[in-house]
Coordinates of C-alpha atoms in Angstrom, one line a residue:
M1 CA -38.7 -38.4 -2.6
R2 CA -35.3 -37.2 -3.8
I3 CA -32.5 -37.1 -1.2
T4 CA -31.5 -33.5 -2.0
D5 CA -35.0 -32.3 -1.4
T6 CA -35.1 -34.2 1.9
V7 CA -32.0 -32.4 3.1
K8 CA -33.4 -29.0 2.1
N9 CA -36.5 -29.7 4.1
D10 CA -34.5 -29.7 7.3
I11 CA -31.8 -27.1 6.7
R12 CA -33.9 -24.4 5.1
T13 CA -34.6 -22.7 8.4
K14 CA -35.9 -19.2 9.0
G15 CA -32.6 -18.0 7.8
R16 CA -33.7 -18.4 4.2
F17 CA -36.2 -15.7 4.8
L18 CA -33.6 -13.1 5.5
R19 CA -34.3 -10.3 3.0
G20 CA -31.7 -9.2 0.5
A21 CA -30.9 -8.7 -3.1
G22 CA -30.0 -12.1 -4.6
V23 CA -27.6 -12.4 -7.5
T24 CA -29.1 -13.9 -10.6
M25 CA -27.5 -15.1 -13.8
L26 CA -30.8 -14.3 -15.6
A27 CA -29.9 -11.8 -18.2
A28 CA -31.6 -8.4 -18.4
M29 CA -31.9 -6.3 -21.6
A30 CA -33.6 -3.0 -22.3
A31 CA -34.5 -0.7 -25.1
G32 CA -32.1 2.2 -25.3
A33 CA -33.9 4.8 -27.4
L34 CA -35.9 7.5 -25.7
A35 CA -38.1 10.1 -27.4
Q36 CA -39.4 13.4 -26.2
T37 CA -42.2 15.3 -27.9
V38 CA -43.8 18.6 -27.1
P39 CA -47.6 18.8 -27.8
D40 CA -49.0 21.8 -29.5
Q41 CA -52.3 21.8 -27.6
A42 CA -52.7 23.4 -24.2
V43 CA -51.1 21.6 -21.4
P44 CA -53.2 20.5 -18.3
D45 CA -53.2 22.3 -15.0
T46 CA -49.6 22.4 -13.7
G47 CA -50.4 23.3 -10.1
G48 CA -49.5 27.0 -10.3
L49 CA -46.3 26.6 -12.3
N50 CA -47.6 28.9 -15.1
I51 CA -46.1 26.8 -17.9
P52 CA -47.0 28.3 -21.3
S53 CA -49.0 26.0 -23.7
N54 CA -46.8 27.0 -26.7
L55 CA -43.5 26.6 -24.9
Q56 CA -40.2 26.5 -26.9
L57 CA -37.2 24.4 -25.8
F58 CA -33.9 26.3 -25.8
G59 CA -31.2 23.8 -26.4
K60 CA -31.0 20.4 -28.1
L61 CA -31.7 17.1 -26.5
D62 CA -29.4 14.5 -27.9
P63 CA -30.6 11.0 -27.1
N64 CA -27.1 9.6 -27.7
V65 CA -25.7 11.5 -24.7
R66 CA -25.2 9.0 -21.8
K67 CA -26.5 10.6 -18.6
P68 CA -25.9 8.9 -15.3
T69 CA -28.7 7.2 -13.4
A70 CA -26.6 6.5 -10.3
I71 CA -23.0 6.8 -9.2
V72 CA -21.8 3.9 -7.0
N73 CA -18.5 4.6 -5.3
D74 CA -17.4 6.7 -8.3
T75 CA -18.7 4.0 -10.8
V76 CA -21.2 5.6 -13.2
L77 CA -24.4 3.7 -14.1
T78 CA -26.1 5.4 -17.1
G79 CA -29.6 5.3 -18.3
T80 CA -28.4 3.3 -21.3
D81 CA -27.1 0.6 -18.9
L82 CA -30.4 0.5 -17.2
D83 CA -32.5 0.4 -20.4
Q84 CA -30.4 -2.4 -21.9
R85 CA -30.7 -4.5 -18.8
M86 CA -34.5 -4.0 -18.8
A87 CA -34.7 -5.1 -22.4
L88 CA -32.8 -8.3 -21.7
A89 CA -35.1 -9.2 -18.8
M90 CA -38.1 -8.7 -20.9
A91 CA -36.7 -10.6 -23.9
L92 CA -35.6 -13.6 -22.0
N93 CA -39.0 -13.8 -20.2
N94 CA -41.0 -13.3 -23.4
V95 CA -42.5 -10.1 -22.2
T96 CA -43.4 -7.8 -25.0
K97 CA -45.5 -5.2 -23.2
L98 CA -45.8 -3.8 -19.6
S99 CA -48.1 -1.4 -18.0
P100 CA -46.5 2.0 -17.0
E101 CA -46.7 0.9 -13.3
D102 CA -45.1 -2.5 -14.0
R103 CA -42.4 -0.9 -16.1
D104 CA -41.6 1.6 -13.3
R105 CA -41.4 -1.2 -10.8
L106 CA -39.2 -3.3 -13.1
R107 CA -36.9 -0.3 -13.7
M108 CA -36.3 0.2 -10.0
Q109 CA -35.7 -3.5 -9.5
I110 CA -33.1 -3.6 -12.3
L111 CA -31.4 -0.5 -11.0
R112 CA -31.0 -2.2 -7.6
Q113 CA -29.6 -5.2 -9.3
L114 CA -27.1 -3.1 -11.3
I115 CA -26.0 -1.3 -8.1
D116 CA -25.5 -4.7 -6.3
E117 CA -23.6 -6.0 -9.3
T118 CA -21.3 -2.9 -9.2
L119 CA -20.7 -3.4 -5.5
Q120 CA -19.8 -7.0 -6.0
I121 CA -17.3 -6.3 -8.7
Q122 CA -15.7 -3.6 -6.6
E123 CA -15.5 -5.8 -3.5
A124 CA -14.0 -8.7 -5.5
K125 CA -11.2 -6.3 -6.8
T126 CA -10.3 -5.5 -3.2
A127 CA -9.7 -9.2 -2.7
D128 CA -7.4 -9.2 -5.8
I129 CA -9.9 -11.2 -7.8
V130 CA -9.5 -10.6 -11.6
V131 CA -11.9 -11.9 -14.2
T132 CA -10.0 -12.0 -17.5
P133 CA -11.5 -11.1 -20.9
A134 CA -10.8 -14.7 -22.1
E135 CA -13.0 -16.1 -19.2
I136 CA -15.8 -13.6 -20.0
N137 CA -15.5 -14.7 -23.7
Q138 CA -15.9 -18.4 -22.7
A139 CA -18.9 -17.6 -20.5
Y140 CA -20.5 -15.5 -23.3
A141 CA -20.1 -18.3 -25.7
R142 CA -21.8 -20.7 -23.3
F143 CA -24.6 -18.3 -22.8
S144 CA -25.0 -17.9 -26.5
Q145 CA -25.1 -21.7 -27.0
Q146 CA -28.0 -22.0 -24.6
F147 CA -30.0 -20.0 -27.1
G148 CA -28.8 -22.0 -30.1
K149 CA -26.6 -19.2 -31.3
N150 CA -22.9 -18.4 -31.7
P151 CA -21.4 -15.3 -30.1
A152 CA -21.7 -13.2 -33.2
S153 CA -25.4 -14.0 -33.8
M154 CA -26.1 -13.6 -30.1
T155 CA -24.6 -10.1 -30.3
T156 CA -26.9 -9.3 -33.2
Y157 CA -29.9 -10.6 -31.3
L158 CA -29.1 -8.5 -28.2
R159 CA -28.9 -5.4 -30.4
S160 CA -32.2 -6.3 -32.0
V161 CA -34.0 -6.3 -28.7
G162 CA -32.4 -3.1 -27.5
S163 CA -29.6 -4.5 -25.4
S164 CA -25.9 -5.0 -26.2
E165 CA -23.0 -7.5 -25.8
K166 CA -21.4 -5.0 -23.4
S167 CA -24.3 -5.2 -21.0
M168 CA -24.3 -9.0 -21.0
R169 CA -20.6 -9.2 -20.6
R170 CA -20.8 -6.8 -17.6
Q171 CA -23.3 -9.1 -16.0
I172 CA -21.2 -12.1 -16.6
E173 CA -18.2 -10.4 -15.0
G174 CA -20.3 -9.6 -11.9
E175 CA -21.4 -13.2 -11.6
L176 CA -17.9 -14.7 -12.0
A177 CA -16.3 -12.1 -9.7
W178 CA -18.8 -12.6 -6.9
S179 CA -18.8 -16.4 -7.0
R180 CA -15.0 -16.3 -6.8
Y181 CA -15.1 -13.8 -3.9
L182 CA -17.4 -16.2 -2.0
R183 CA -15.1 -19.1 -2.6
K184 CA -12.1 -17.1 -1.4
R185 CA -13.4 -15.1 1.5
V186 CA -16.5 -17.0 2.7
E187 CA -16.5 -20.7 2.0
P188 CA -13.2 -21.5 3.8
F189 CA -14.6 -20.2 7.0
V190 CA -17.9 -22.2 6.9
N191 CA -17.7 -25.5 8.9
V192 CA -20.3 -28.1 9.8
G193 CA -19.6 -30.5 12.6
D194 CA -20.4 -34.2 12.7
E195 CA -22.7 -33.8 15.7
E196 CA -24.7 -31.2 13.9
V197 CA -25.1 -33.5 10.9
K198 CA -26.3 -36.3 13.2
A199 CA -28.8 -34.0 14.8
I200 CA -30.2 -33.1 11.4
Q201 CA -30.5 -36.7 10.5
A202 CA -32.4 -37.4 13.8
R203 CA -34.8 -34.5 13.1
L204 CA -35.5 -35.8 9.6
E205 CA -36.2 -39.3 11.0
A206 CA -38.5 -37.8 13.6
A207 CA -40.3 -35.7 10.9
K208 CA -41.0 -38.7 8.7
G209 CA -44.6 -38.6 7.5
T210 CA -45.0 -34.8 8.2
E211 CA -46.6 -32.8 5.5
E212 CA -44.4 -30.4 3.6
F213 CA -45.1 -27.7 1.0
N214 CA -43.4 -26.7 -2.2
L215 CA -43.7 -22.9 -2.1
K216 CA -42.8 -19.9 -4.1
E217 CA -42.8 -16.4 -2.6
I218 CA -42.8 -12.7 -3.5
F219 CA -41.7 -10.5 -0.7
L220 CA -42.2 -6.7 -0.7
S221 CA -40.6 -4.7 2.1
A222 CA -42.6 -2.1 3.9
N223 CA -42.5 0.1 7.0
E224 CA -45.2 2.0 8.8
A225 CA -45.1 4.9 6.3
T226 CA -45.2 2.7 3.2
S227 CA -47.4 -0.1 4.4
Q228 CA -50.6 0.9 2.7
Q229 CA -49.0 1.6 -0.7
V230 CA -47.0 -1.7 -0.6
F231 CA -50.2 -3.6 0.3
A232 CA -51.9 -2.0 -2.7
N233 CA -49.0 -2.9 -4.9
A234 CA -49.1 -6.5 -3.7
R235 CA -52.8 -6.7 -4.5
Q236 CA -52.1 -5.4 -8.0
I237 CA -49.4 -8.0 -8.5
I238 CA -51.8 -10.8 -7.4
G239 CA -54.4 -9.5 -9.8
E240 CA -51.9 -9.7 -12.7
I241 CA -50.8 -13.2 -11.6
Q242 CA -54.5 -14.4 -11.7
K243 CA -54.9 -13.1 -15.2
G244 CA -52.4 -15.8 -16.2
Q245 CA -50.6 -13.7 -18.8
Q246 CA -47.3 -14.2 -17.1
P247 CA -46.3 -17.0 -14.7
F248 CA -45.7 -16.4 -11.0
E249 CA -42.0 -16.8 -11.5
Y250 CA -41.9 -13.7 -13.8
F251 CA -43.3 -11.5 -11.0
A252 CA -41.0 -13.1 -8.4
R253 CA -37.9 -12.3 -10.6
S254 CA -39.2 -8.8 -11.3
F255 CA -40.6 -7.5 -8.0
S256 CA -39.6 -9.7 -5.1
E257 CA -37.1 -8.2 -2.6
A258 CA -36.1 -11.5 -1.0
S259 CA -32.9 -13.4 -1.8
T260 CA -35.0 -16.1 -3.4
R261 CA -35.7 -13.7 -6.3
A262 CA -32.6 -15.3 -7.9
V263 CA -34.3 -18.6 -8.1
N264 CA -37.8 -17.4 -9.2
G265 CA -39.0 -17.0 -5.6
D266 CA -38.6 -20.7 -4.9
L267 CA -38.6 -21.6 -1.2
G268 CA -38.2 -25.3 -2.1
W269 CA -39.8 -28.0 0.0
V270 CA -40.5 -26.7 3.6
R271 CA -42.5 -27.9 6.6
A272 CA -44.8 -25.6 8.5
A273 CA -42.4 -25.5 11.4
Q274 CA -39.7 -24.0 9.2
L275 CA -41.8 -21.1 8.1
P276 CA -42.6 -17.9 9.9
P277 CA -45.9 -18.3 11.7
E278 CA -47.9 -16.1 9.2
L279 CA -46.7 -18.1 6.2
A280 CA -47.1 -21.4 7.9
S281 CA -50.7 -20.7 8.7
A282 CA -51.4 -19.7 5.0
A283 CA -49.6 -22.7 3.6
Q284 CA -51.6 -25.1 5.6
S285 CA -54.9 -23.7 4.4
M286 CA -53.9 -23.5 0.7
Q287 CA -54.7 -25.9 -2.2
V288 CA -52.1 -26.9 -4.8
G289 CA -52.0 -24.2 -7.5
Q290 CA -53.4 -21.5 -5.2
V291 CA -51.9 -18.0 -4.7
A292 CA -52.4 -16.4 -1.3
G293 CA -51.7 -12.9 0.0
P294 CA -50.8 -10.2 0.7
I295 CA -49.7 -11.8 4.0
Q296 CA -48.3 -9.3 6.5
V297 CA -44.9 -10.5 7.9
P298 CA -42.2 -8.8 9.8
G299 CA -40.7 -6.2 7.5
G300 CA -43.3 -6.2 4.8
F301 CA -45.8 -8.4 2.8
S302 CA -45.5 -11.8 1.2
I303 CA -47.4 -13.4 -1.7
L304 CA -47.3 -17.3 -1.7
Y305 CA -47.8 -19.8 -4.5
L306 CA -48.3 -23.4 -3.5
T307 CA -47.0 -25.7 -6.3
D308 CA -47.2 -29.1 -4.5
K309 CA -47.6 -31.0 -1.2
R310 CA -46.1 -34.2 0.0
Q311 CA -45.0 -36.1 3.2
V312 CA -41.4 -36.2 4.5
L313 CA -39.5 -39.4 3.6
T314 CA -42.7 -41.1 2.5
A315 CA -43.2 -42.7 -0.9
D316 CA -45.8 -40.8 -2.9
P317 CA -47.6 -42.2 -5.9
R318 CA -47.1 -38.8 -7.6
D319 CA -43.4 -39.6 -7.6
S320 CA -44.0 -42.5 -10.0
R321 CA -41.9 -42.2 -13.1
L322 CA -43.9 -42.7 -16.3
S323 CA -43.2 -43.7 -19.8
L324 CA -45.6 -41.9 -22.1
K325 CA -46.5 -41.4 -25.7
Q326 CA -48.3 -38.2 -26.6
L327 CA -50.4 -37.9 -29.7
T328 CA -51.1 -34.3 -31.0
V329 CA -53.5 -33.1 -33.7
K330 CA -53.2 -29.4 -34.6
F331 CA -56.1 -27.4 -35.8
P332 CA -56.0 -25.1 -38.8
A333 CA -55.9 -21.3 -38.2
G334 CA -59.4 -19.9 -37.5
T335 CA -60.9 -23.1 -36.0
T336 CA -63.9 -22.3 -33.9
Q337 CA -64.7 -23.8 -30.5
A338 CA -67.5 -25.9 -32.1
Q339 CA -65.2 -27.2 -34.8
A340 CA -62.6 -28.0 -32.3
S341 CA -65.0 -29.8 -30.1
A342 CA -66.2 -32.0 -33.0
R343 CA -62.6 -32.8 -34.0
A344 CA -61.8 -33.6 -30.4
A345 CA -64.7 -36.0 -30.3
D346 CA -63.3 -37.9 -33.3
F347 CA -59.9 -37.8 -31.8
A348 CA -61.2 -39.2 -28.4
K349 CA -63.0 -42.1 -30.2
A350 CA -59.8 -43.1 -32.0
T351 CA -57.5 -42.8 -29.0
Q352 CA -59.8 -44.7 -26.6
A353 CA -59.6 -47.6 -29.0
I354 CA -55.8 -47.8 -28.5
R355 CA -54.8 -51.2 -27.1
G356 CA -51.3 -50.6 -25.8
C357 CA -48.4 -48.4 -26.9
G358 CA -47.6 -50.7 -29.8
D359 CA -50.9 -49.5 -31.4
V360 CA -50.1 -45.8 -31.1
Q361 CA -48.3 -45.3 -34.4
R362 CA -51.1 -47.0 -36.3
V363 CA -53.7 -44.7 -34.8
A364 CA -51.5 -41.7 -35.2
T365 CA -51.2 -42.4 -38.9
T366 CA -55.0 -42.6 -39.3
L367 CA -55.4 -39.3 -37.4
N368 CA -52.4 -37.6 -39.1
A369 CA -51.1 -36.9 -35.6
E370 CA -47.7 -36.2 -34.2
V371 CA -46.2 -38.6 -31.7
V372 CA -43.7 -37.7 -28.9
D373 CA -42.1 -40.1 -26.5
N374 CA -41.1 -39.3 -22.9
D375 CA -40.0 -41.9 -20.4
Q376 CA -38.6 -39.5 -17.7
V377 CA -41.6 -37.6 -16.5
T378 CA -43.1 -38.1 -13.0
I379 CA -46.8 -37.7 -12.3
R380 CA -46.3 -34.6 -10.1
Q381 CA -44.6 -32.8 -13.0
L382 CA -47.9 -32.8 -14.9
P383 CA -50.9 -30.4 -14.5
A384 CA -53.1 -31.3 -11.6
P385 CA -56.1 -32.6 -13.7
L386 CA -53.8 -35.0 -15.6
Q387 CA -52.2 -36.2 -12.3
E388 CA -55.6 -37.5 -11.0
I389 CA -56.3 -39.2 -14.3
L390 CA -52.9 -40.9 -14.7
L391 CA -52.9 -42.1 -11.0
K392 CA -56.0 -44.3 -11.9
M393 CA -54.9 -45.4 -15.4
Q394 CA -53.6 -48.9 -16.4
I395 CA -50.7 -49.6 -18.7
G396 CA -51.8 -49.1 -22.4
Q397 CA -54.7 -46.8 -21.7
A398 CA -55.0 -43.2 -23.1
T399 CA -56.2 -40.1 -21.4
P400 CA -59.2 -38.1 -22.6
P401 CA -58.3 -35.5 -25.1
F402 CA -57.1 -32.1 -23.8
G403 CA -56.0 -28.9 -25.5
S404 CA -57.4 -25.7 -27.1
P405 CA -58.5 -24.5 -30.5
E406 CA -55.2 -22.6 -30.7
Q407 CA -52.8 -25.4 -29.7
G408 CA -54.7 -28.4 -31.0
V409 CA -55.8 -31.5 -29.1
R410 CA -53.6 -34.1 -27.3
S411 CA -53.8 -37.4 -25.5
L412 CA -51.3 -39.3 -23.4
V413 CA -50.9 -43.0 -23.6
L414 CA -49.4 -44.8 -20.6
C415 CA -46.7 -47.2 -21.6
D416 CA -45.0 -48.0 -18.3
R417 CA -45.0 -46.9 -14.6
E418 CA -42.1 -47.2 -12.2
E419 CA -43.4 -47.0 -8.7
P420 CA -41.5 -44.8 -6.2
H421 CA -39.3 -46.2 -3.5
S422 CA -39.7 -45.4 0.1
G423 CA -37.8 -42.3 1.2
N424 CA -34.4 -42.9 2.6
L425 CA -32.3 -40.6 4.9
P426 CA -29.6 -38.6 3.1
T427 CA -26.0 -39.5 3.8
T428 CA -23.8 -37.4 6.1
D429 CA -21.9 -36.0 3.1
Q430 CA -25.1 -34.9 1.4
I431 CA -26.3 -33.1 4.5
Q432 CA -23.0 -31.5 5.2
N433 CA -22.7 -30.1 1.6
Q434 CA -26.3 -28.7 1.8
V435 CA -25.7 -27.1 5.2
E436 CA -22.4 -25.5 4.1
Q437 CA -24.1 -24.1 0.9
Q438 CA -26.9 -22.7 3.0
R439 CA -24.5 -20.9 5.3
V440 CA -22.5 -19.5 2.4
N441 CA -25.7 -18.0 1.0
L442 CA -26.6 -16.5 4.3
R443 CA -23.2 -14.9 4.8
A444 CA -23.3 -13.7 1.2
N445 CA -26.6 -11.9 2.0
Q446 CA -25.1 -10.4 5.1
K447 CA -22.1 -9.2 3.1
M448 CA -24.3 -7.5 0.5
R449 CA -26.2 -5.7 3.3
D450 CA -22.9 -4.4 4.6
L451 CA -21.7 -3.3 1.2
R452 CA -25.0 -1.4 0.6
R453 CA -24.8 0.2 4.0
D454 CA -21.3 1.5 3.5
A455 CA -21.6 2.4 -0.2
V456 CA -21.7 6.0 -1.4
I457 CA -24.5 6.1 -3.9
E458 CA -25.6 9.2 -5.7
Y459 CA -28.9 8.9 -7.6
R460 CA -29.5 11.2 -10.6

């Protein structure tokens, strides 16, 4: 078990469940063109408004006119700003189509993020924090490099998906300004004493062997008036998650109102005692890979996703580090399920005859298969069905074939296994750093609540 995870087990107290808008460096882009048409046919019942079916518009709608969506302390946020951020969010998450309801929810989420970003930039300026154009240029170049592009080609790409360089640079400015504000106005006043660190170490030692859960969460705020509607929205989100068209992380980034939205809803490794009672009860009854909810909690509803389980400071066979070779045979376009099954049977016969990793290349040549090496994967990183198989395999053996007609058939050959070491307590420095960061995050959330409360925001 990793030391950093161990520390998080103890210091991620209920404070991490404070609700607030987290700051995320995930970009957001949105299509900027809007079209309006007037149908010739009769319009539906308009509730007594007496609108003519053959209406004529007096005046011209210019889609290039930038109209405000919100004014935040005299800073104007336009519909174009919002559309471009939405397009970026969809592009980076490989989302090509949203239902009208999901689009509306995402639009409101992005608007809240833009408002928070504006408040952060404004607050940083009050602390005499300046982000120079040169610093934004460097960050933009790094961002472009992550996508295998240079700044010029990145700008072209942003335009192609309906966003812009200006939108991305604005988001970069917000991230840099807020992080510097926290370092200047928050971090210097966060202290963790030696006695507190020793107490955390003692609690970790006492919790050794206790079950803990790796959870992700979507939180939707609700009050008495909105409870039924929010519950229905949560049920709809769960239905979309279960369809499997988008991962849980996408919905957490798009719809969650918790600060963990910035990290895809990740709560990290937590024990039942560290969770609110409602979430603790759900986590203890869940199986790995299961989604549960909507769970009513103070202030709203939560949706939980259990990605893994383990025991505190205890060596787990699933933490074994493996050296693997993967053989892949791809199917031609149009391959049917029957053809794929027949090809997989031949593939299985060949791979089961492998006698060690030194024999992989020979078999791959006969099968016209691709070979990929990986010696840094742990068992728990693999899908649950493969985990159970690899836990029982001997060095040199191959897994049964797996795959699909669209993606081809694969098999993993186990070349080596490094057994996990027993869990060790983290050092005092490691605990201190983690606790300090946790408190900085909590104070940042509190500051954002204060900024929102005191802001003058005019919606249009």
